[in-house]
CSV table of C-alpha atoms in Angstrom, one decimal:
chain,number,residue,atom,x,y,z
A,1,UNK,CA,79.0,16.9,22.5
A,2,UNK,CA,76.1,16.3,20.2
A,3,UNK,CA,76.4,13.8,17.3
A,4,UNK,CA,76.5,15.7,13.9
A,5,UNK,CA,74.0,13.2,12.5
A,6,UNK,CA,71.5,14.0,15.4
A,7,UNK,CA,72.0,17.7,14.9
A,8,UNK,CA,71.3,17.3,11.2
A,9,UNK,CA,68.1,15.4,12.0
A,10,UNK,CA,66.9,18.0,14.4
A,11,UNK,CA,67.5,20.8,11.9
A,12,UNK,CA,65.5,19.0,9.2
A,13,UNK,CA,62.5,18.4,11.5
A,14,UNK,CA,62.3,22.0,12.7
A,15,UNK,CA,60.2,24.3,10.5
A,16,UNK,CA,62.2,27.0,8.8
A,17,UNK,CA,61.1,30.6,9.5
A,18,UNK,CA,64.1,32.3,8.2
A,19,UNK,CA,63.2,35.4,6.3
A,20,UNK,CA,59.5,34.8,6.8
A,21,UNK,CA,57.0,35.1,9.6
A,22,UNK,CA,55.4,31.9,10.9
A,23,UNK,CA,51.6,32.4,10.6
A,24,UNK,CA,48.9,30.1,12.0
A,25,UNK,CA,46.6,28.2,9.7
A,26,UNK,CA,43.6,30.3,8.6
A,27,UNK,CA,40.2,29.6,10.2
A,28,UNK,CA,36.8,31.1,10.5
A,29,UNK,CA,37.6,32.5,13.9
A,30,UNK,CA,41.0,34.0,12.9
A,31,UNK,CA,39.4,37.1,11.5
A,32,UNK,CA,37.5,37.7,14.7
A,33,UNK,CA,39.2,39.2,17.7
A,34,UNK,CA,38.7,37.2,20.8
A,35,UNK,CA,38.9,40.4,22.7
A,36,UNK,CA,36.0,41.9,20.7
A,37,UNK,CA,32.6,40.7,22.2
A,38,UNK,CA,30.7,42.5,19.4
A,39,UNK,CA,32.6,40.5,16.7
A,40,UNK,CA,31.9,37.2,18.6
A,41,UNK,CA,28.1,38.0,18.8
A,42,UNK,CA,28.0,38.8,15.1
A,43,UNK,CA,29.6,35.4,14.4
A,44,UNK,CA,27.1,33.6,16.6
A,45,UNK,CA,24.1,35.3,15.1
A,46,UNK,CA,25.1,34.5,11.5
A,47,UNK,CA,22.6,31.9,10.2
A,48,UNK,CA,23.8,28.5,9.3
A,49,UNK,CA,22.7,27.3,5.9
A,50,UNK,CA,21.2,23.8,6.0
A,51,UNK,CA,21.5,21.6,2.9
A,52,UNK,CA,18.4,21.5,0.8
A,53,UNK,CA,16.6,18.1,0.7
A,54,UNK,CA,17.3,16.0,-2.3
A,55,UNK,CA,14.1,16.4,-4.5
A,56,UNK,CA,14.8,13.0,-6.1
A,57,UNK,CA,14.8,11.0,-2.9
A,58,UNK,CA,11.7,8.8,-2.5
A,59,UNK,CA,10.1,7.7,0.7
A,60,UNK,CA,10.2,4.1,1.8
A,61,UNK,CA,6.5,3.7,0.8
A,62,UNK,CA,7.2,5.1,-2.7
A,63,UNK,CA,10.2,2.8,-3.1
A,64,UNK,CA,8.3,-0.3,-2.1
A,65,UNK,CA,5.4,0.6,-4.4
A,66,UNK,CA,7.9,1.1,-7.2
A,67,UNK,CA,9.4,-2.3,-6.6
A,68,UNK,CA,5.9,-3.9,-6.6
A,69,UNK,CA,4.5,-2.1,-9.7
A,70,UNK,CA,7.6,-2.4,-11.8
A,71,UNK,CA,8.5,-5.9,-10.6
A,72,UNK,CA,12.1,-4.9,-9.7
A,73,UNK,CA,14.1,-7.9,-8.6
A,74,UNK,CA,10.9,-9.9,-8.3
A,75,UNK,CA,11.3,-13.6,-7.5
A,76,UNK,CA,7.7,-14.8,-7.6
A,77,UNK,CA,4.3,-14.0,-9.0
A,78,UNK,CA,0.7,-13.6,-7.8
A,79,UNK,CA,-2.0,-14.6,-10.3
A,80,UNK,CA,-5.7,-13.7,-10.1
A,81,UNK,CA,-8.4,-14.6,-12.6
A,82,UNK,CA,-9.4,-11.5,-14.5
A,83,UNK,CA,-13.0,-11.0,-15.7
A,84,UNK,CA,-13.1,-11.4,-19.4
A,85,UNK,CA,-16.5,-10.5,-21.0
A,86,UNK,CA,-15.4,-12.3,-24.2
A,87,UNK,CA,-14.4,-15.5,-22.5
A,88,UNK,CA,-17.4,-17.5,-23.7
A,89,UNK,CA,-16.8,-16.3,-27.3
A,90,UNK,CA,-13.2,-17.4,-27.0
A,91,UNK,CA,-14.1,-20.9,-26.0
A,92,UNK,CA,-13.9,-20.4,-22.3
A,93,UNK,CA,-10.3,-19.2,-22.1
A,94,UNK,CA,-9.3,-17.9,-18.7
A,95,UNK,CA,-7.3,-14.7,-18.4
A,96,UNK,CA,-5.1,-14.0,-15.4
A,97,UNK,CA,-3.7,-10.7,-14.1
A,98,UNK,CA,-0.2,-11.3,-12.9
A,99,UNK,CA,1.7,-9.3,-10.2
A,100,UNK,CA,5.5,-9.8,-9.9
A,101,UNK,CA,6.3,-9.8,-6.2
A,102,UNK,CA,8.9,-10.6,-3.7
A,103,UNK,CA,8.7,-13.8,-1.7
A,104,UNK,CA,10.2,-12.5,1.5
A,105,UNK,CA,7.7,-9.6,1.7
A,106,UNK,CA,4.8,-11.9,1.1
A,107,UNK,CA,5.9,-14.4,3.7
A,108,UNK,CA,6.3,-11.7,6.4
A,109,UNK,CA,2.7,-10.4,5.9
A,110,UNK,CA,1.1,-13.3,7.8
A,111,UNK,CA,1.6,-16.9,9.0
A,112,UNK,CA,-0.7,-18.2,6.3
A,113,UNK,CA,1.3,-16.5,3.5
A,114,UNK,CA,4.5,-17.8,5.1
A,115,UNK,CA,3.1,-21.3,5.0
A,116,UNK,CA,2.1,-20.9,1.3
A,117,UNK,CA,5.3,-19.4,-0.1
A,118,UNK,CA,8.0,-20.8,2.1
A,119,UNK,CA,6.8,-23.9,3.9
A,120,UNK,CA,5.0,-25.4,1.0
A,121,UNK,CA,7.7,-27.7,-0.7
A,122,UNK,CA,5.6,-28.0,-3.8
A,123,UNK,CA,5.3,-24.3,-4.4
A,124,UNK,CA,6.3,-23.4,-7.9
A,125,UNK,CA,6.8,-19.6,-7.5
A,126,UNK,CA,3.2,-18.7,-8.3
A,127,UNK,CA,0.6,-17.8,-5.7
A,128,UNK,CA,-2.8,-18.4,-7.3
A,129,UNK,CA,-5.8,-16.4,-5.8
A,130,UNK,CA,-9.3,-17.2,-6.9
A,131,UNK,CA,-12.8,-15.9,-6.2
A,132,UNK,CA,-11.9,-12.2,-5.9
A,133,UNK,CA,-11.3,-9.3,-8.3
A,134,UNK,CA,-7.9,-8.2,-9.5
A,135,UNK,CA,-8.6,-4.7,-8.0
A,136,UNK,CA,-9.0,-6.3,-4.6
A,137,UNK,CA,-5.7,-8.3,-5.0
A,138,UNK,CA,-3.9,-5.1,-6.0
A,139,UNK,CA,-5.1,-3.4,-2.7
A,140,UNK,CA,-4.1,-6.6,-0.8
A,141,UNK,CA,-0.5,-6.5,-2.2
A,142,UNK,CA,-0.1,-2.8,-1.7
A,143,UNK,CA,-1.1,-3.2,1.9
A,144,UNK,CA,1.5,-6.0,2.3
A,145,UNK,CA,4.2,-3.7,0.9
A,146,UNK,CA,3.2,-0.4,2.6
A,147,UNK,CA,0.9,-1.3,5.5
A,148,UNK,CA,-1.6,1.1,4.1
A,149,UNK,CA,-4.7,0.9,1.9
A,150,UNK,CA,-4.5,3.4,-1.0
A,151,UNK,CA,-7.5,5.8,-0.7
A,152,UNK,CA,-7.7,6.2,-4.5
A,153,UNK,CA,-8.4,2.5,-5.0
A,154,UNK,CA,-11.1,2.2,-2.2
A,155,UNK,CA,-14.6,1.4,-3.5
A,156,UNK,CA,-17.5,0.1,-1.5
A,157,UNK,CA,-18.2,-2.7,-3.9
A,158,UNK,CA,-14.8,-4.2,-3.1
A,159,UNK,CA,-15.6,-4.7,0.6
A,160,UNK,CA,-16.7,-8.3,0.1
A,161,UNK,CA,-13.5,-9.2,-1.7
A,162,UNK,CA,-11.3,-7.5,0.8
A,163,UNK,CA,-13.1,-9.4,3.6
A,164,UNK,CA,-12.4,-12.7,1.8
A,165,UNK,CA,-8.7,-11.9,1.4
A,166,UNK,CA,-8.4,-10.7,5.0
A,167,UNK,CA,-9.9,-13.9,6.3
A,168,UNK,CA,-8.1,-16.2,3.9
A,169,UNK,CA,-4.7,-14.8,4.7
A,170,UNK,CA,-5.2,-13.9,8.4
A,171,UNK,CA,-4.8,-10.1,7.9
A,172,UNK,CA,-7.7,-8.5,9.8
A,173,UNK,CA,-5.9,-5.2,10.0
A,174,UNK,CA,-6.3,-4.8,6.2
A,175,UNK,CA,-10.1,-5.0,6.5
A,176,UNK,CA,-10.1,-2.4,9.3
A,177,UNK,CA,-8.0,-0.1,7.3
A,178,UNK,CA,-10.2,-0.5,4.2
A,179,UNK,CA,-13.4,0.0,6.3
A,180,UNK,CA,-12.0,3.2,7.8
A,181,UNK,CA,-11.1,4.6,4.3
A,182,UNK,CA,-14.4,3.7,2.7
A,183,UNK,CA,-16.3,5.9,5.1
A,184,UNK,CA,-15.4,9.0,3.1
A,185,UNK,CA,-16.2,7.6,-0.3
A,186,UNK,CA,-19.4,7.9,-2.4
A,187,UNK,CA,-21.7,5.0,-1.6
A,188,UNK,CA,-23.8,3.5,-4.4
A,189,UNK,CA,-27.2,2.7,-3.0
A,190,UNK,CA,-27.2,-0.8,-4.3
A,191,UNK,CA,-24.1,-1.6,-2.3
A,192,UNK,CA,-25.2,-0.2,1.1
A,193,UNK,CA,-27.3,-3.2,2.2
A,194,UNK,CA,-24.7,-5.8,1.1
A,195,UNK,CA,-22.0,-3.9,3.0
A,196,UNK,CA,-24.3,-3.6,6.0
A,197,UNK,CA,-25.1,-7.3,5.9
A,198,UNK,CA,-21.4,-8.2,5.8
A,199,UNK,CA,-20.6,-6.0,8.7
A,200,UNK,CA,-23.5,-7.3,10.7
A,201,UNK,CA,-22.6,-11.0,10.1
A,202,UNK,CA,-19.0,-10.6,11.0
A,203,UNK,CA,-19.3,-8.0,13.8
A,204,UNK,CA,-17.4,-5.2,12.0
A,205,UNK,CA,-18.7,-2.5,14.3
A,206,UNK,CA,-17.2,0.6,12.7
A,207,UNK,CA,-18.5,-0.4,9.2
A,208,UNK,CA,-21.9,-1.4,10.6
A,209,UNK,CA,-22.3,2.1,12.2
A,210,UNK,CA,-21.4,3.9,9.0
A,211,UNK,CA,-23.8,1.7,7.0
A,212,UNK,CA,-26.7,2.4,9.5
A,213,UNK,CA,-26.0,6.1,9.2
A,214,UNK,CA,-26.4,5.8,5.4
A,215,UNK,CA,-29.5,3.6,5.8
A,216,UNK,CA,-31.2,6.4,7.8
A,217,UNK,CA,-30.0,9.2,5.6
A,218,UNK,CA,-31.4,7.5,2.4
A,219,UNK,CA,-34.3,5.6,4.0
A,220,UNK,CA,-36.8,6.6,1.3
A,221,UNK,CA,-34.6,5.4,-1.6
A,222,UNK,CA,-33.4,2.3,0.3
A,223,UNK,CA,-36.9,1.2,1.2
A,224,UNK,CA,-37.4,0.1,-2.4
A,225,UNK,CA,-33.9,-1.1,-3.0
A,226,UNK,CA,-34.0,-4.8,-4.1
A,227,UNK,CA,-30.8,-5.7,-2.1
A,228,UNK,CA,-32.9,-5.2,1.1
A,229,UNK,CA,-34.5,-8.5,0.3
A,230,UNK,CA,-31.2,-10.3,0.5
A,231,UNK,CA,-29.9,-9.4,3.9
A,232,UNK,CA,-30.3,-11.8,6.8
A,233,UNK,CA,-33.3,-11.6,9.0
A,234,UNK,CA,-31.4,-10.5,12.1
A,235,UNK,CA,-30.0,-7.5,10.1
A,236,UNK,CA,-33.5,-6.7,8.8
A,237,UNK,CA,-34.7,-6.6,12.4
A,238,UNK,CA,-32.2,-3.8,13.2
A,239,UNK,CA,-33.0,-1.9,10.1
A,240,UNK,CA,-36.8,-1.9,10.9
A,241,UNK,CA,-36.0,-0.9,14.5
A,242,UNK,CA,-34.0,2.1,13.4
A,243,UNK,CA,-36.5,3.2,10.8
A,244,UNK,CA,-39.3,2.9,13.4
A,245,UNK,CA,-37.3,4.9,16.0
A,246,UNK,CA,-36.5,7.6,13.5
A,247,UNK,CA,-39.9,7.6,11.9
A,248,UNK,CA,-38.1,7.4,8.6
A,249,UNK,CA,-40.7,5.2,6.8
A,250,UNK,CA,-44.5,5.2,7.2
A,251,UNK,CA,-45.7,2.2,9.2
A,252,UNK,CA,-47.8,0.8,6.4
A,253,UNK,CA,-44.9,0.8,4.0
A,254,UNK,CA,-42.7,-1.0,6.5
A,255,UNK,CA,-45.4,-3.7,6.7
A,256,UNK,CA,-45.4,-4.0,2.9
A,257,UNK,CA,-41.6,-4.4,3.1
A,258,UNK,CA,-42.0,-7.2,5.6
A,259,UNK,CA,-44.6,-8.9,3.4
A,260,UNK,CA,-42.3,-8.8,0.4
A,261,UNK,CA,-39.3,-10.0,2.4
A,262,UNK,CA,-41.5,-12.9,3.8
A,263,UNK,CA,-42.6,-14.0,0.3
A,264,UNK,CA,-39.1,-13.8,-1.4
A,265,UNK,CA,-37.4,-15.7,1.4
A,266,UNK,CA,-40.3,-18.2,1.9
A,267,UNK,CA,-40.7,-17.4,5.6
A,268,UNK,CA,-43.8,-19.2,6.9
A,269,UNK,CA,-44.9,-21.6,9.6
A,270,UNK,CA,-42.9,-24.4,8.0
A,271,UNK,CA,-39.7,-22.4,8.1
A,272,UNK,CA,-38.9,-23.2,11.7
A,273,UNK,CA,-35.5,-21.6,11.6
A,274,UNK,CA,-36.5,-18.1,10.5
A,275,UNK,CA,-40.2,-17.8,11.3
A,276,UNK,CA,-39.9,-17.4,15.1
A,277,UNK,CA,-37.6,-14.4,14.6
A,278,UNK,CA,-39.8,-13.0,11.9
A,279,UNK,CA,-42.7,-12.9,14.4
A,280,UNK,CA,-40.6,-10.8,16.7
A,281,UNK,CA,-40.4,-8.2,13.9
A,282,UNK,CA,-44.1,-8.4,13.3
A,283,UNK,CA,-44.8,-7.7,16.9
A,284,UNK,CA,-43.5,-4.2,16.5
A,285,UNK,CA,-46.7,-3.5,14.6
A,286,UNK,CA,-50.1,-3.8,16.0
A,287,UNK,CA,-53.1,-5.3,14.1
A,288,UNK,CA,-51.0,-7.4,11.8
A,289,UNK,CA,-52.9,-10.5,10.8
A,290,UNK,CA,-51.5,-13.7,9.4
A,291,UNK,CA,-53.1,-16.3,7.2
A,292,UNK,CA,-53.1,-20.1,7.7
A,293,UNK,CA,-49.6,-20.4,6.4
A,294,UNK,CA,-48.2,-17.6,8.5
A,295,UNK,CA,-48.1,-15.0,5.7
A,296,UNK,CA,-49.1,-11.4,6.5
A,297,UNK,CA,-52.6,-11.0,5.1
A,298,UNK,CA,-53.9,-7.8,6.6
A,299,UNK,CA,-52.7,-4.7,8.4
A,300,UNK,CA,-55.1,-2.2,10.0
A,301,UNK,CA,-53.4,1.1,10.8
A,302,UNK,CA,-54.8,2.9,13.8
């Protein structure tokens, strides 16, 4: 015989359906007959609405740039000397542009930066960078934060500063990225030869090829460009070779260029380091005569 207390417990745990019909919980499928294939097909073909992307969400790159530009939670600073045209009038005061940065991100960019900001026990929270422009340092920092060079900030005249920063902080990939972006920019004529000389000296092949393309395209204008006189003699050799092959400059004008280069750089018999290579360039032209000091004195065009 069952215990009255057990019977009472059983009664209380059993759902009461007295006077009502027990119906299953409603669901999306309950309105569709499982025996009706057409209804099932209509349910399957009904498009599922995907949630719209949050328009406020920023990419990782945008977030990092925001942290850099606004100095959010910054724990260190990068200082670079800013060009001040009124510095002399102000008694030689030096102005600095300051970037509020994050020590951990700087340290992970290269072993040199890690040494400067973490392993240097005397570090005071300020990384001082000298000898380059604030614009180049801004590109440098943005590359550290985003692994990209901003196209809007790329200018040919910054290539020298970017090279210095790449070498100083052991970040060659930044120079490669900058050189790749600068190809599509407008090239001021007075910066073409300095960029070419830099690429030639340090074997930056991609930049050197782009520079040579520009040198051939603008041969007539560049033949009288003063910066041509400042490139190293080995780079001049290749310029002359390409102009000769392309017949871009008349022969007599190229000899005049060589004479001017020789005088401005004091290349004569006594210059034992450069004169032997200069004679190799002269040998591209027949009937070039030198005077007693080794200076081009006469050229007879055939």
